[in-house]
PDB file of C-alpha atoms and ligand atoms in Angstrom:
ATOM      1  CA  UNK H   6     113.930 148.215 134.559  1.00 50.00           C
ATOM      2  CA  UNK H   7     113.409 144.641 134.859  1.00 62.00           C
ATOM      3  CA  UNK H   8     109.823 142.701 132.583  1.00 59.00           C
ATOM      4  CA  UNK H   9     107.468 142.152 135.098  1.00 61.00           C
ATOM      5  CA  UNK H  10     106.277 138.238 134.120  1.00 60.00           C
ATOM      6  CA  UNK H  11     102.127 139.546 135.226  1.00 60.00           C
ATOM      7  CA  UNK H  12      99.910 141.745 134.694  1.00 64.00           C
ATOM      8  CA  UNK H  13      99.515 145.318 136.551  1.00 77.00           C
ATOM      9  CA  UNK H  14      96.342 145.830 138.156  1.00 84.00           C
ATOM     10  CA  UNK H  15      97.954 148.321 140.823  1.00 92.00           C
ATOM     11  CA  UNK H  16      98.220 151.654 139.540  1.00 94.00           C
ATOM     12  CA  UNK H  17     100.473 152.658 142.605  1.00 95.00           C
ATOM     13  CA  UNK H  18     102.977 149.491 140.992  1.00 95.00           C
ATOM     14  CA  UNK H  19     102.432 150.337 137.232  1.00 93.00           C
ATOM     15  CA  UNK H  20     103.559 153.957 137.668  1.00 93.00           C
ATOM     16  CA  UNK H  21     106.651 153.098 139.296  1.00 92.00           C
ATOM     17  CA  UNK H  22     110.503 151.443 137.863  1.00 92.00           C
ATOM     18  CA  UNK H  23     110.908 148.427 139.307  1.00 95.00           C
ATOM     19  CA  UNK H  24     114.419 148.779 140.909  1.00 97.00           C
ATOM     20  CA  UNK H  25     117.289 145.784 139.143  1.00 97.00           C
ATOM     21  CA  UNK H  26     116.723 143.503 143.058  1.00 98.00           C
ATOM     22  CA  UNK H  27     112.631 143.603 141.454  1.00 97.00           C
ATOM     23  CA  UNK H  28     111.944 146.308 144.748  1.00 98.00           C
ATOM     24  CA  UNK H  29     109.063 148.834 144.049  1.00 97.00           C
ATOM     25  CA  UNK H  30     107.469 151.782 147.508  1.00 97.00           C
ATOM     26  CA  UNK H  31     104.652 150.396 149.080  1.00 98.00           C
ATOM     27  CA  UNK H  32     103.515 153.484 149.528  1.00 98.00           C
ATOM     28  CA  UNK H  33     100.621 152.199 152.863  1.00 98.00           C
ATOM     29  CA  UNK H  34      99.579 155.999 151.793  1.00 98.00           C
ATOM     30  CA  UNK H  35      97.399 155.362 148.922  1.00 97.00           C
ATOM     31  CA  UNK H  36      96.053 152.589 149.901  1.00 97.00           C
ATOM     32  CA  UNK H  37      92.382 153.269 148.989  1.00 97.00           C
ATOM     33  CA  UNK H  38      89.603 152.878 152.094  1.00 97.00           C
ATOM     34  CA  UNK H  39      88.185 149.867 150.351  1.00 96.00           C
ATOM     35  CA  UNK H  40      91.602 147.985 149.718  1.00 97.00           C
ATOM     36  CA  UNK H  41      92.312 148.522 153.292  1.00 98.00           C
ATOM     37  CA  UNK H  42      88.735 146.690 153.742  1.00 97.00           C
ATOM     38  CA  UNK H  43      89.479 143.587 151.708  1.00 96.00           C
ATOM     39  CA  UNK H  44      92.579 143.531 154.448  1.00 97.00           C
ATOM     40  CA  UNK H  45      89.759 143.337 157.087  1.00 97.00           C
ATOM     41  CA  UNK H  46      87.023 140.832 155.287  1.00 96.00           C
ATOM     42  CA  UNK H  47      90.812 139.011 155.405  1.00 95.00           C
ATOM     43  CA  UNK H  48      92.690 139.087 158.978  1.00 96.00           C
ATOM     44  CA  UNK H  49      88.221 138.298 160.452  1.00 95.00           C
ATOM     45  CA  UNK H  50      87.245 135.611 158.750  1.00 93.00           C
ATOM     46  CA  UNK H  51      90.503 133.944 158.301  1.00 93.00           C
ATOM     47  CA  UNK H  52      91.522 135.117 163.249  1.00 94.00           C
ATOM     48  CA  UNK H  53      87.908 133.334 163.722  1.00 93.00           C
ATOM     49  CA  UNK H  54      88.994 130.424 161.407  1.00 91.00           C
ATOM     50  CA  UNK H  55      91.481 129.212 162.802  1.00 93.00           C
ATOM     51  CA  UNK H  56      90.788 128.960 166.662  1.00 89.00           C
ATOM     52  CA  UNK H  57      93.570 126.841 168.555  1.00 89.00           C
ATOM     53  CA  UNK H  58      93.937 125.636 164.284  1.00 96.00           C
ATOM     54  CA  UNK H  59      97.164 127.610 163.449  1.00 97.00           C
ATOM     55  CA  UNK H  60     100.449 127.237 166.568  1.00 98.00           C
ATOM     56  CA  UNK H  61     101.463 129.393 169.352  1.00 97.00           C
ATOM     57  CA  UNK H  62     104.492 130.453 167.673  1.00 98.00           C
ATOM     58  CA  UNK H  63     101.528 132.189 165.075  1.00 98.00           C
ATOM     59  CA  UNK H  64      99.587 134.106 167.510  1.00 97.00           C
ATOM     60  CA  UNK H  65     102.923 135.367 169.130  1.00 97.00           C
ATOM     61  CA  UNK H  66     103.682 136.641 165.872  1.00 98.00           C
ATOM     62  CA  UNK H  67     100.035 138.536 165.289  1.00 97.00           C
ATOM     63  CA  UNK H  68     101.262 140.373 169.123  1.00 97.00           C
ATOM     64  CA  UNK H  69     104.423 141.224 168.394  1.00 98.00           C
ATOM     65  CA  UNK H  70     103.929 142.634 165.857  1.00 98.00           C
ATOM     66  CA  UNK H  71     101.512 144.186 165.998  1.00 97.00           C
ATOM     67  CA  UNK H  72     100.066 143.604 162.803  1.00 96.00           C
ATOM     68  CA  UNK H  73      96.035 144.363 162.989  1.00 90.00           C
ATOM     69  CA  UNK H  74      92.456 143.977 161.942  1.00 90.00           C
ATOM     70  CA  UNK H  75      92.528 147.635 160.923  1.00 93.00           C
ATOM     71  CA  UNK H  76      94.253 147.410 157.631  1.00 97.00           C
ATOM     72  CA  UNK H  77      96.504 146.698 155.816  1.00 98.00           C
ATOM     73  CA  UNK H  78      99.908 147.328 157.293  1.00 98.00           C
ATOM     74  CA  UNK H  79     102.824 149.956 156.709  1.00 98.00           C
ATOM     75  CA  UNK H  80     106.096 148.030 156.439  1.00 98.00           C
ATOM     76  CA  UNK H  81     108.190 150.814 157.836  1.00 98.00           C
ATOM     77  CA  UNK H  82     106.129 150.352 161.193  1.00 98.00           C
ATOM     78  CA  UNK H  83     106.080 145.840 160.511  1.00 98.00           C
ATOM     79  CA  UNK H  84     111.175 146.723 160.289  1.00 98.00           C
ATOM     80  CA  UNK H  85     111.157 148.405 162.884  1.00 98.00           C
ATOM     81  CA  UNK H  86     109.952 145.700 165.045  1.00 98.00           C
ATOM     82  CA  UNK H  87     110.819 143.545 162.895  1.00 98.00           C
ATOM     83  CA  UNK H  88     114.585 144.006 163.117  1.00 98.00           C
ATOM     84  CA  UNK H  89     114.661 144.492 165.906  1.00 98.00           C
ATOM     85  CA  UNK H  90     112.501 140.568 167.250  1.00 98.00           C
ATOM     86  CA  UNK H  91     115.209 138.344 164.018  1.00 98.00           C
ATOM     87  CA  UNK H  92     116.992 141.221 161.633  1.00 98.00           C
ATOM     88  CA  UNK H  93     114.467 140.567 158.685  1.00 99.00           C
ATOM     89  CA  UNK H  94     113.133 143.507 156.786  1.00 98.00           C
ATOM     90  CA  UNK H  95     109.289 143.391 154.158  1.00 98.00           C
ATOM     91  CA  UNK H  96     110.368 144.695 150.916  1.00 98.00           C
ATOM     92  CA  UNK H  97     107.712 145.596 148.480  1.00 98.00           C
ATOM     93  CA  UNK H  98     107.974 143.425 144.777  1.00 97.00           C
ATOM     94  CA  UNK H  99     104.452 143.939 142.131  1.00 95.00           C
ATOM     95  CA  UNK H 100     104.436 140.280 142.536  1.00 93.00           C
ATOM     96  CA  UNK H 101     105.959 136.059 141.064  1.00 93.00           C
ATOM     97  CA  UNK H 102     109.856 137.710 140.841  1.00 95.00           C
ATOM     98  CA  UNK H 103     112.763 135.093 139.808  1.00 96.00           C
ATOM     99  CA  UNK H 104     113.332 132.344 141.180  1.00 96.00           C
ATOM    100  CA  UNK H 105     117.486 133.925 141.669  1.00 96.00           C
ATOM    101  CA  UNK H 106     115.858 137.215 142.954  1.00 98.00           C
ATOM    102  CA  UNK H 107     113.687 135.891 145.612  1.00 98.00           C
ATOM    103  CA  UNK H 108     116.461 133.456 147.109  1.00 98.00           C
ATOM    104  CA  UNK H 109     118.815 136.471 147.375  1.00 98.00           C
ATOM    105  CA  UNK H 110     116.336 138.853 149.541  1.00 98.00           C
ATOM    106  CA  UNK H 111     115.494 136.033 152.139  1.00 98.00           C
ATOM    107  CA  UNK H 112     119.663 135.090 152.504  1.00 98.00           C
ATOM    108  CA  UNK H 113     120.258 138.246 153.302  1.00 98.00           C
ATOM    109  CA  UNK H 114     116.395 138.281 155.527  1.00 98.00           C
ATOM    110  CA  UNK H 115     114.213 140.817 153.479  1.00 98.00           C
ATOM    111  CA  UNK H 116     111.170 138.591 152.536  1.00 98.00           C
ATOM    112  CA  UNK H 117     109.840 140.132 149.209  1.00 98.00           C
ATOM    113  CA  UNK H 118     105.767 141.339 150.006  1.00 98.00           C
ATOM    114  CA  UNK H 119     103.703 141.869 146.636  1.00 96.00           C
ATOM    115  CA  UNK H 120     102.117 145.031 147.154  1.00 97.00           C
ATOM    116  CA  UNK H 121      99.049 144.576 145.331  1.00 96.00           C
ATOM    117  CA  UNK H 122      95.669 143.013 147.897  1.00 96.00           C
ATOM    118  CA  UNK H 123      93.067 140.046 145.717  1.00 93.00           C
ATOM    119  CA  UNK H 124      89.533 141.878 145.048  1.00 92.00           C
ATOM    120  CA  UNK H 125      86.848 141.740 146.319  1.00 89.00           C
ATOM    121  CA  UNK H 126      85.385 138.800 144.254  1.00 86.00           C
ATOM    122  CA  UNK H 127      88.477 136.995 144.268  1.00 83.00           C
ATOM    123  CA  UNK H 128      88.687 136.325 148.563  1.00 83.00           C
ATOM    124  CA  UNK H 129      89.330 132.184 147.825  1.00 75.00           C
ATOM    125  CA  UNK H 130      91.243 131.584 144.826  1.00 70.00           C
ATOM    126  CA  UNK H 131      94.143 133.481 143.445  1.00 74.00           C
ATOM    127  CA  UNK H 132      97.318 132.323 141.641  1.00 74.00           C
ATOM    128  CA  UNK H 133      99.280 135.534 143.045  1.00 83.00           C
ATOM    129  CA  UNK H 134     100.782 135.622 146.270  1.00 91.00           C
ATOM    130  CA  UNK H 135      99.287 139.561 147.624  1.00 95.00           C
ATOM    131  CA  UNK H 136      99.453 140.916 150.245  1.00 97.00           C
ATOM    132  CA  UNK H 137      97.165 138.906 153.089  1.00 96.00           C
ATOM    133  CA  UNK H 138      98.541 136.012 151.949  1.00 96.00           C
ATOM    134  CA  UNK H 139     102.482 137.459 152.289  1.00 97.00           C
ATOM    135  CA  UNK H 140     102.478 138.836 155.615  1.00 98.00           C
ATOM    136  CA  UNK H 141      99.699 137.389 156.967  1.00 97.00           C
ATOM    137  CA  UNK H 142     100.231 134.848 155.971  1.00 97.00           C
ATOM    138  CA  UNK H 143     104.575 134.720 157.000  1.00 98.00           C
ATOM    139  CA  UNK H 144     105.322 137.072 158.404  1.00 98.00           C
ATOM    140  CA  UNK H 145     104.423 136.485 162.108  1.00 98.00           C
ATOM    141  CA  UNK H 146     107.347 132.828 162.542  1.00 98.00           C
ATOM    142  CA  UNK H 147     109.172 135.665 160.728  1.00 98.00           C
ATOM    143  CA  UNK H 148     109.223 137.272 164.592  1.00 98.00           C
ATOM    144  CA  UNK H 149     110.846 133.691 165.523  1.00 98.00           C
ATOM    145  CA  UNK H 150     114.344 133.821 165.754  1.00 98.00           C
ATOM    146  CA  UNK H 151     114.587 129.859 164.957  1.00 98.00           C
ATOM    147  CA  UNK H 152     112.163 129.858 161.988  1.00 98.00           C
ATOM    148  CA  UNK H 153     114.091 132.964 160.746  1.00 98.00           C
ATOM    149  CA  UNK H 154     116.878 131.124 160.894  1.00 98.00           C
ATOM    150  CA  UNK H 155     115.108 128.989 158.715  1.00 98.00           C
ATOM    151  CA  UNK H 156     113.948 131.014 155.895  1.00 98.00           C
ATOM    152  CA  UNK H 157     117.248 132.953 155.898  1.00 98.00           C
ATOM    153  CA  UNK H 158     119.229 129.214 155.809  1.00 97.00           C
ATOM    154  CA  UNK H 159     116.352 128.393 153.101  1.00 97.00           C
ATOM    155  CA  UNK H 160     116.970 131.451 150.461  1.00 98.00           C
ATOM    156  CA  UNK H 161     121.259 130.658 150.850  1.00 98.00           C
ATOM    157  CA  UNK H 162     120.485 126.950 149.724  1.00 97.00           C
ATOM    158  CA  UNK H 163     118.120 127.865 146.856  1.00 98.00           C
ATOM    159  CA  UNK H 164     120.893 129.901 145.490  1.00 98.00           C
ATOM    160  CA  UNK H 165     123.212 126.923 146.032  1.00 97.00           C
ATOM    161  CA  UNK H 166     120.599 124.289 144.270  1.00 97.00           C
ATOM    162  CA  UNK H 167     120.160 126.220 141.348  1.00 97.00           C
ATOM    163  CA  UNK H 168     123.915 125.478 140.880  1.00 95.00           C
ATOM    164  CA  UNK H 169     122.932 121.267 141.733  1.00 95.00           C
ATOM    165  CA  UNK H 170     120.360 121.857 139.116  1.00 95.00           C
ATOM    166  CA  UNK H 171     117.971 120.528 142.108  1.00 97.00           C
ATOM    167  CA  UNK H 172     115.927 123.628 142.487  1.00 96.00           C
ATOM    168  CA  UNK H 173     112.691 121.772 142.273  1.00 96.00           C
ATOM    169  CA  UNK H 174     114.439 119.881 145.185  1.00 97.00           C
ATOM    170  CA  UNK H 175     114.498 122.645 147.192  1.00 97.00           C
ATOM    171  CA  UNK H 176     111.271 123.927 146.022  1.00 97.00           C
ATOM    172  CA  UNK H 177     109.370 120.998 147.974  1.00 98.00           C
ATOM    173  CA  UNK H 178     110.957 121.414 150.821  1.00 98.00           C
ATOM    174  CA  UNK H 179     109.670 125.570 150.705  1.00 98.00           C
ATOM    175  CA  UNK H 180     106.172 124.221 149.479  1.00 97.00           C
ATOM    176  CA  UNK H 181     105.548 121.390 152.447  1.00 98.00           C
ATOM    177  CA  UNK H 182     107.250 123.680 154.804  1.00 98.00           C
ATOM    178  CA  UNK H 183     106.917 126.983 154.461  1.00 98.00           C
ATOM    179  CA  UNK H 184     103.617 127.326 152.554  1.00 97.00           C
ATOM    180  CA  UNK H 185     102.293 124.008 154.055  1.00 97.00           C
ATOM    181  CA  UNK H 186     103.486 122.029 156.983  1.00 98.00           C
ATOM    182  CA  UNK H 187     101.656 120.948 160.127  1.00 98.00           C
ATOM    183  CA  UNK H 188     102.978 121.054 163.567  1.00 98.00           C
ATOM    184  CA  UNK H 189     102.989 119.581 166.608  1.00 97.00           C
ATOM    185  CA  UNK H 190     101.543 115.639 168.923  1.00 93.00           C
ATOM    186  CA  UNK H 191      99.351 113.840 166.496  1.00 92.00           C
ATOM    187  CA  UNK H 192      96.649 114.642 169.002  1.00 93.00           C
ATOM    188  CA  UNK H 193      97.068 118.154 169.214  1.00 95.00           C
ATOM    189  CA  UNK H 194      98.528 119.196 165.187  1.00 97.00           C
ATOM    190  CA  UNK H 195      98.229 122.742 164.651  1.00 98.00           C
ATOM    191  CA  UNK H 196      99.197 124.613 160.600  1.00 98.00           C
ATOM    192  CA  UNK H 197     102.311 126.763 160.582  1.00 98.00           C
ATOM    193  CA  UNK H 198     102.602 127.195 156.578  1.00 98.00           C
ATOM    194  CA  UNK H 199     101.904 130.191 154.929  1.00 97.00           C
ATOM    195  CA  UNK H 200      99.531 129.175 152.389  1.00 94.00           C
ATOM    196  CA  UNK H 201      97.683 126.986 154.940  1.00 94.00           C
ATOM    197  CA  UNK H 202      96.822 129.931 157.523  1.00 95.00           C
ATOM    198  CA  UNK H 203      95.658 132.052 154.891  1.00 92.00           C
ATOM    199  CA  UNK H 204      93.020 129.957 153.286  1.00 90.00           C
ATOM    200  CA  UNK H 205      89.913 129.579 154.673  1.00 86.00           C
ATOM    201  CA  UNK H 206      89.080 126.081 153.680  1.00 87.00           C
ATOM    202  CA  UNK H 207      92.540 124.522 153.046  1.00 91.00           C
ATOM    203  CA  UNK H 208      92.557 125.550 157.084  1.00 92.00           C
ATOM    204  CA  UNK H 209      89.883 122.865 157.653  1.00 91.00           C
ATOM    205  CA  UNK H 210      91.088 120.327 154.690  1.00 93.00           C
ATOM    206  CA  UNK H 211      94.816 120.502 155.795  1.00 96.00           C
ATOM    207  CA  UNK H 212      94.084 119.304 160.027  1.00 95.00           C
ATOM    208  CA  UNK H 213      90.234 117.394 159.916  1.00 94.00           C
ATOM    209  CA  UNK H 214      89.828 116.877 156.083  1.00 95.00           C
ATOM    210  CA  UNK H 215      90.315 112.478 155.739  1.00 96.00           C
ATOM    211  CA  UNK H 216      91.425 112.829 151.977  1.00 96.00           C
ATOM    212  CA  UNK H 217      94.846 113.290 152.502  1.00 97.00           C
ATOM    213  CA  UNK H 218      97.634 111.884 154.369  1.00 98.00           C
ATOM    214  CA  UNK H 219      99.858 113.997 157.393  1.00 98.00           C
ATOM    215  CA  UNK H 220     103.255 111.730 158.234  1.00 98.00           C
ATOM    216  CA  UNK H 221     106.742 113.177 160.122  1.00 98.00           C
ATOM    217  CA  UNK H 222     108.833 115.334 158.207  1.00 98.00           C
ATOM    218  CA  UNK H 223     111.698 113.652 156.307  1.00 98.00           C
ATOM    219  CA  UNK H 224     114.207 115.883 154.362  1.00 98.00           C
ATOM    220  CA  UNK H 225     115.333 113.881 151.990  1.00 98.00           C
ATOM    221  CA  UNK H 226     111.634 112.120 151.881  1.00 98.00           C
ATOM    222  CA  UNK H 227     110.211 115.409 150.573  1.00 98.00           C
ATOM    223  CA  UNK H 228     112.548 116.547 147.813  1.00 98.00           C
ATOM    224  CA  UNK H 229     112.205 113.804 146.223  1.00 98.00           C
ATOM    225  CA  UNK H 230     108.037 113.801 147.055  1.00 98.00           C
ATOM    226  CA  UNK H 231     105.691 115.593 143.848  1.00 98.00           C
ATOM    227  CA  UNK H 232     103.154 118.214 144.889  1.00 96.00           C
ATOM    228  CA  UNK H 233     100.069 120.171 143.592  1.00 91.00           C
ATOM    229  CA  UNK H 234     100.346 123.585 142.457  1.00 86.00           C
ATOM    230  CA  UNK H 235      96.860 124.462 142.007  1.00 83.00           C
ATOM    231  CA  UNK H 236      94.817 122.639 144.399  1.00 89.00           C
ATOM    232  CA  UNK H 237      94.359 120.953 148.082  1.00 92.00           C
ATOM    233  CA  UNK H 238      97.594 119.173 148.683  1.00 96.00           C
ATOM    234  CA  UNK H 239      97.322 115.239 149.194  1.00 97.00           C
ATOM    235  CA  UNK H 240     100.156 114.942 151.642  1.00 98.00           C
ATOM    236  CA  UNK H 241     101.020 117.221 154.836  1.00 98.00           C
ATOM    237  CA  UNK H 242     104.687 116.615 155.872  1.00 98.00           C
ATOM    238  CA  UNK H 243     104.118 117.161 160.278  1.00 98.00           C
ATOM    239  CA  UNK H 244     107.411 118.770 162.036  1.00 98.00           C
ATOM    240  CA  UNK H 245     107.726 118.333 166.222  1.00 98.00           C
ATOM    241  CA  UNK H 246     109.756 121.438 166.147  1.00 98.00           C
ATOM    242  CA  UNK H 247     110.437 124.082 165.163  1.00 98.00           C
ATOM    243  CA  UNK H 248     114.004 123.316 165.866  1.00 98.00           C
ATOM    244  CA  UNK H 249     113.819 119.706 163.605  1.00 98.00           C
ATOM    245  CA  UNK H 250     113.365 122.703 160.588  1.00 97.00           C
ATOM    246  CA  UNK H 251     116.151 124.385 161.518  1.00 97.00           C
ATOM    247  CA  UNK H 252     118.740 121.871 161.935  1.00 98.00           C
ATOM    248  CA  UNK H 253     117.754 119.712 158.622  1.00 97.00           C
ATOM    249  CA  UNK H 254     119.096 122.464 156.868  1.00 94.00           C
ATOM    250  CA  UNK H 255     122.411 121.758 159.235  1.00 96.00           C
ATOM    251  CA  UNK H 256     123.860 119.635 156.511  1.00 96.00           C
ATOM    252  CA  UNK H 257     125.613 119.146 152.614  1.00 96.00           C
ATOM    253  CA  UNK H 258     122.955 118.693 150.468  1.00 97.00           C
ATOM    254  CA  UNK H 259     125.873 117.601 148.580  1.00 96.00           C
ATOM    255  CA  UNK H 260     125.230 114.071 148.912  1.00 97.00           C
ATOM    256  CA  UNK H 261     121.181 114.395 149.655  1.00 97.00           C
ATOM    257  CA  UNK H 262     121.162 116.140 146.550  1.00 97.00           C
ATOM    258  CA  UNK H 263     123.242 113.127 144.738  1.00 96.00           C
ATOM    259  CA  UNK H 264     120.961 109.790 145.768  1.00 96.00           C
ATOM    260  CA  UNK H 265     117.935 111.994 144.708  1.00 96.00           C
ATOM    261  CA  UNK H 266     119.632 112.363 141.108  1.00 93.00           C
ATOM    262  CA  UNK H 267     119.273 108.758 140.558  1.00 87.00           C
ATOM    263  CA  UNK H 268     116.053 108.376 141.433  1.00 94.00           C
ATOM    264  CA  UNK H 269     112.015 108.226 141.248  1.00 95.00           C
ATOM    265  CA  UNK H 270     110.226 111.578 142.092  1.00 97.00           C
ATOM    266  CA  UNK H 271     107.512 110.239 145.245  1.00 98.00           C
ATOM    267  CA  UNK H 272     104.099 110.834 144.389  1.00 98.00           C
ATOM    268  CA  UNK H 273     101.368 113.039 145.947  1.00 98.00           C
ATOM    269  CA  UNK H 274      99.923 111.142 147.297  1.00 98.00           C
ATOM    270  CA  UNK H 275     101.905 107.703 147.983  1.00 98.00           C
ATOM    271  CA  UNK H 276     102.786 107.023 151.682  1.00 98.00           C
ATOM    272  CA  UNK H 277     105.284 104.569 152.292  1.00 98.00           C
ATOM    273  CA  UNK H 278     107.079 101.742 154.462  1.00 98.00           C
ATOM    274  CA  UNK H 279     109.631 104.294 156.377  1.00 97.00           C
ATOM    275  CA  UNK H 280     107.481 107.250 156.453  1.00 98.00           C
ATOM    276  CA  UNK H 281     104.997 107.958 160.291  1.00 98.00           C
ATOM    277  CA  UNK H 282     102.001 108.322 158.919  1.00 98.00           C
ATOM    278  CA  UNK H 283      99.594 109.791 161.535  1.00 98.00           C
ATOM    279  CA  UNK H 284      96.751 109.586 159.487  1.00 98.00           C
ATOM    280  CA  UNK H 285      96.172 107.186 155.907  1.00 98.00           C
ATOM    281  CA  UNK H 286      94.275 109.969 153.145  1.00 98.00           C
ATOM    282  CA  UNK H 287      91.012 108.619 151.786  1.00 97.00           C
ATOM    283  CA  UNK H 288      91.876 110.464 148.326  1.00 96.00           C
ATOM    284  CA  UNK H 289      89.245 111.414 148.259  1.00 94.00           C
ATOM    285  CA  UNK H 290      88.800 114.546 146.985  1.00 93.00           C
ATOM    286  CA  UNK H 291      91.604 113.978 144.836  1.00 93.00           C
ATOM    287  CA  UNK H 292      89.643 111.664 143.599  1.00 93.00           C
ATOM    288  CA  UNK H 293      87.218 113.031 143.146  1.00 90.00           C
ATOM    289  CA  UNK H 294      88.615 115.643 140.950  1.00 86.00           C
ATOM    290  CA  UNK H 295      90.098 118.699 143.520  1.00 83.00           C
ATOM    291  CA  UNK H 296      89.145 121.761 142.509  1.00 72.00           C
ATOM    292  CA  UNK H 297      90.475 124.681 145.159  1.00 62.00           C
ATOM    293  CA  UNK H 298      86.814 126.702 143.989  1.00 50.00           C
ATOM    294  CA  UNK H 299      84.541 123.990 145.595  1.00 48.00           C
ATOM    295  CA  UNK H 300      86.699 122.579 148.183  1.00 48.00           C
ATOM    296  CA  UNK H 301      84.817 120.600 150.639  1.00 42.00           C
ATOM    297  CA  UNK H 302      85.089 120.748 154.143  1.00 39.00           C
ATOM    298  CA  UNK H 303      86.358 117.618 155.082  1.00 35.00           C
TER     299      UNK H 303
HETATM  300  N1  HBI D  11     108.402 135.729 144.314  1.00 63.72           N
HETATM  301  N2  HBI D  11     107.167 137.584 145.556  1.00 63.72           N
HETATM  302  C1  HBI D  11     107.357 136.130 145.087  1.00 63.72           C
HETATM  303  N3  HBI D  11     106.810 135.705 146.082  1.00 63.72           N
HETATM  304  C2  HBI D  11     107.277 133.960 145.867  1.00 63.72           C
HETATM  305  O1  HBI D  11     106.528 133.291 147.547  1.00 63.72           O
HETATM  306  C3  HBI D  11     108.296 133.398 145.217  1.00 63.72           C
HETATM  307  C4  HBI D  11     108.485 134.747 144.569  1.00 63.72           C
HETATM  308  N4  HBI D  11     109.084 133.853 143.232  1.00 63.72           N
HETATM  309  C5  HBI D  11     110.128 132.398 143.062  1.00 63.72           C
HETATM  310  C6  HBI D  11     109.717 131.665 144.631  1.00 63.72           C
HETATM  311  N5  HBI D  11     108.332 131.913 145.423  1.00 63.72           N
HETATM  312  C7  HBI D  11     109.575 130.373 143.986  1.00 63.72           C
HETATM  313  O2  HBI D  11     109.401 129.549 143.101  1.00 63.72           O
HETATM  314  C8  HBI D  11     110.369 129.632 144.758  1.00 63.72           C
HETATM  315  O3  HBI D  11     109.594 129.405 146.417  1.00 63.72           O
HETATM  316  C9  HBI D  11     111.510 127.871 144.827  1.00 63.72           C
HETATM  317 FE1   FE D  12     103.535 132.280 150.101  1.00 63.72          FE
END
């Protein structure tokens, strides 16, 4: 039995004994009609709003995994399809879990998903990753082999980073790619980051907003860049392809860590002379004090 870091309001989580690897049972039968209703509302709203904004691979993943509007997915059904495609499975967890447990799951191709779903009165903002963020945001791309490989490599890299004491740097890589990444050419940018595709307001802000920078992907640069934890990002990094992302992990990070240990952090708002700048942001949103809840349209 492990100690949870968060208060548990989901009764199906509260009555369970959490395993040593922080997993619990999903108990899909016990989601209420109201909980399925929240999923439907979010799924419809987000899919309509995304329109053509997300990467094609995201839509392909939704379809091949049969993630639909009808209600909260049953992991047993998703896993039948997902495991055949890329060897990944979903496991239920109570919420945020410790970094080493999280990385160990990823390295073994298990994606930890919060069992609970947000309340109807918190559709737009919540601190913890819930089942809508985790499944709608993260799972479609796990059906894509090259992205599935990237995520597993990230898990291994995370465990290694803990030994190098560079957890902050590897977390930035996850943040600026898996959570908040953009993909494509300057005239056809798309979203692939889970934190964006599962957020109504950030889907618009990240792609069409004047305020944030949009800059070409550079692994070492990203590892040095500070990020916003509780508001829209000030810079989004753009990959050309998922192959580029995976290939960037196929090198020894030790020399990179050695270099960046001596280098200064890069502020979240900065663009550098060496950057491939796609859009130089005005930073007007951040300069006015930000605040996710009062999100502007652009
Ligand atoms: N736990 N359930 C869950 N989901 C996450 O995304 C998560 C986590 N624990 C740690 C963590 N993320 C991050 O610290 C890592 O990306 C570094
Ligand atoms: Fe996430």
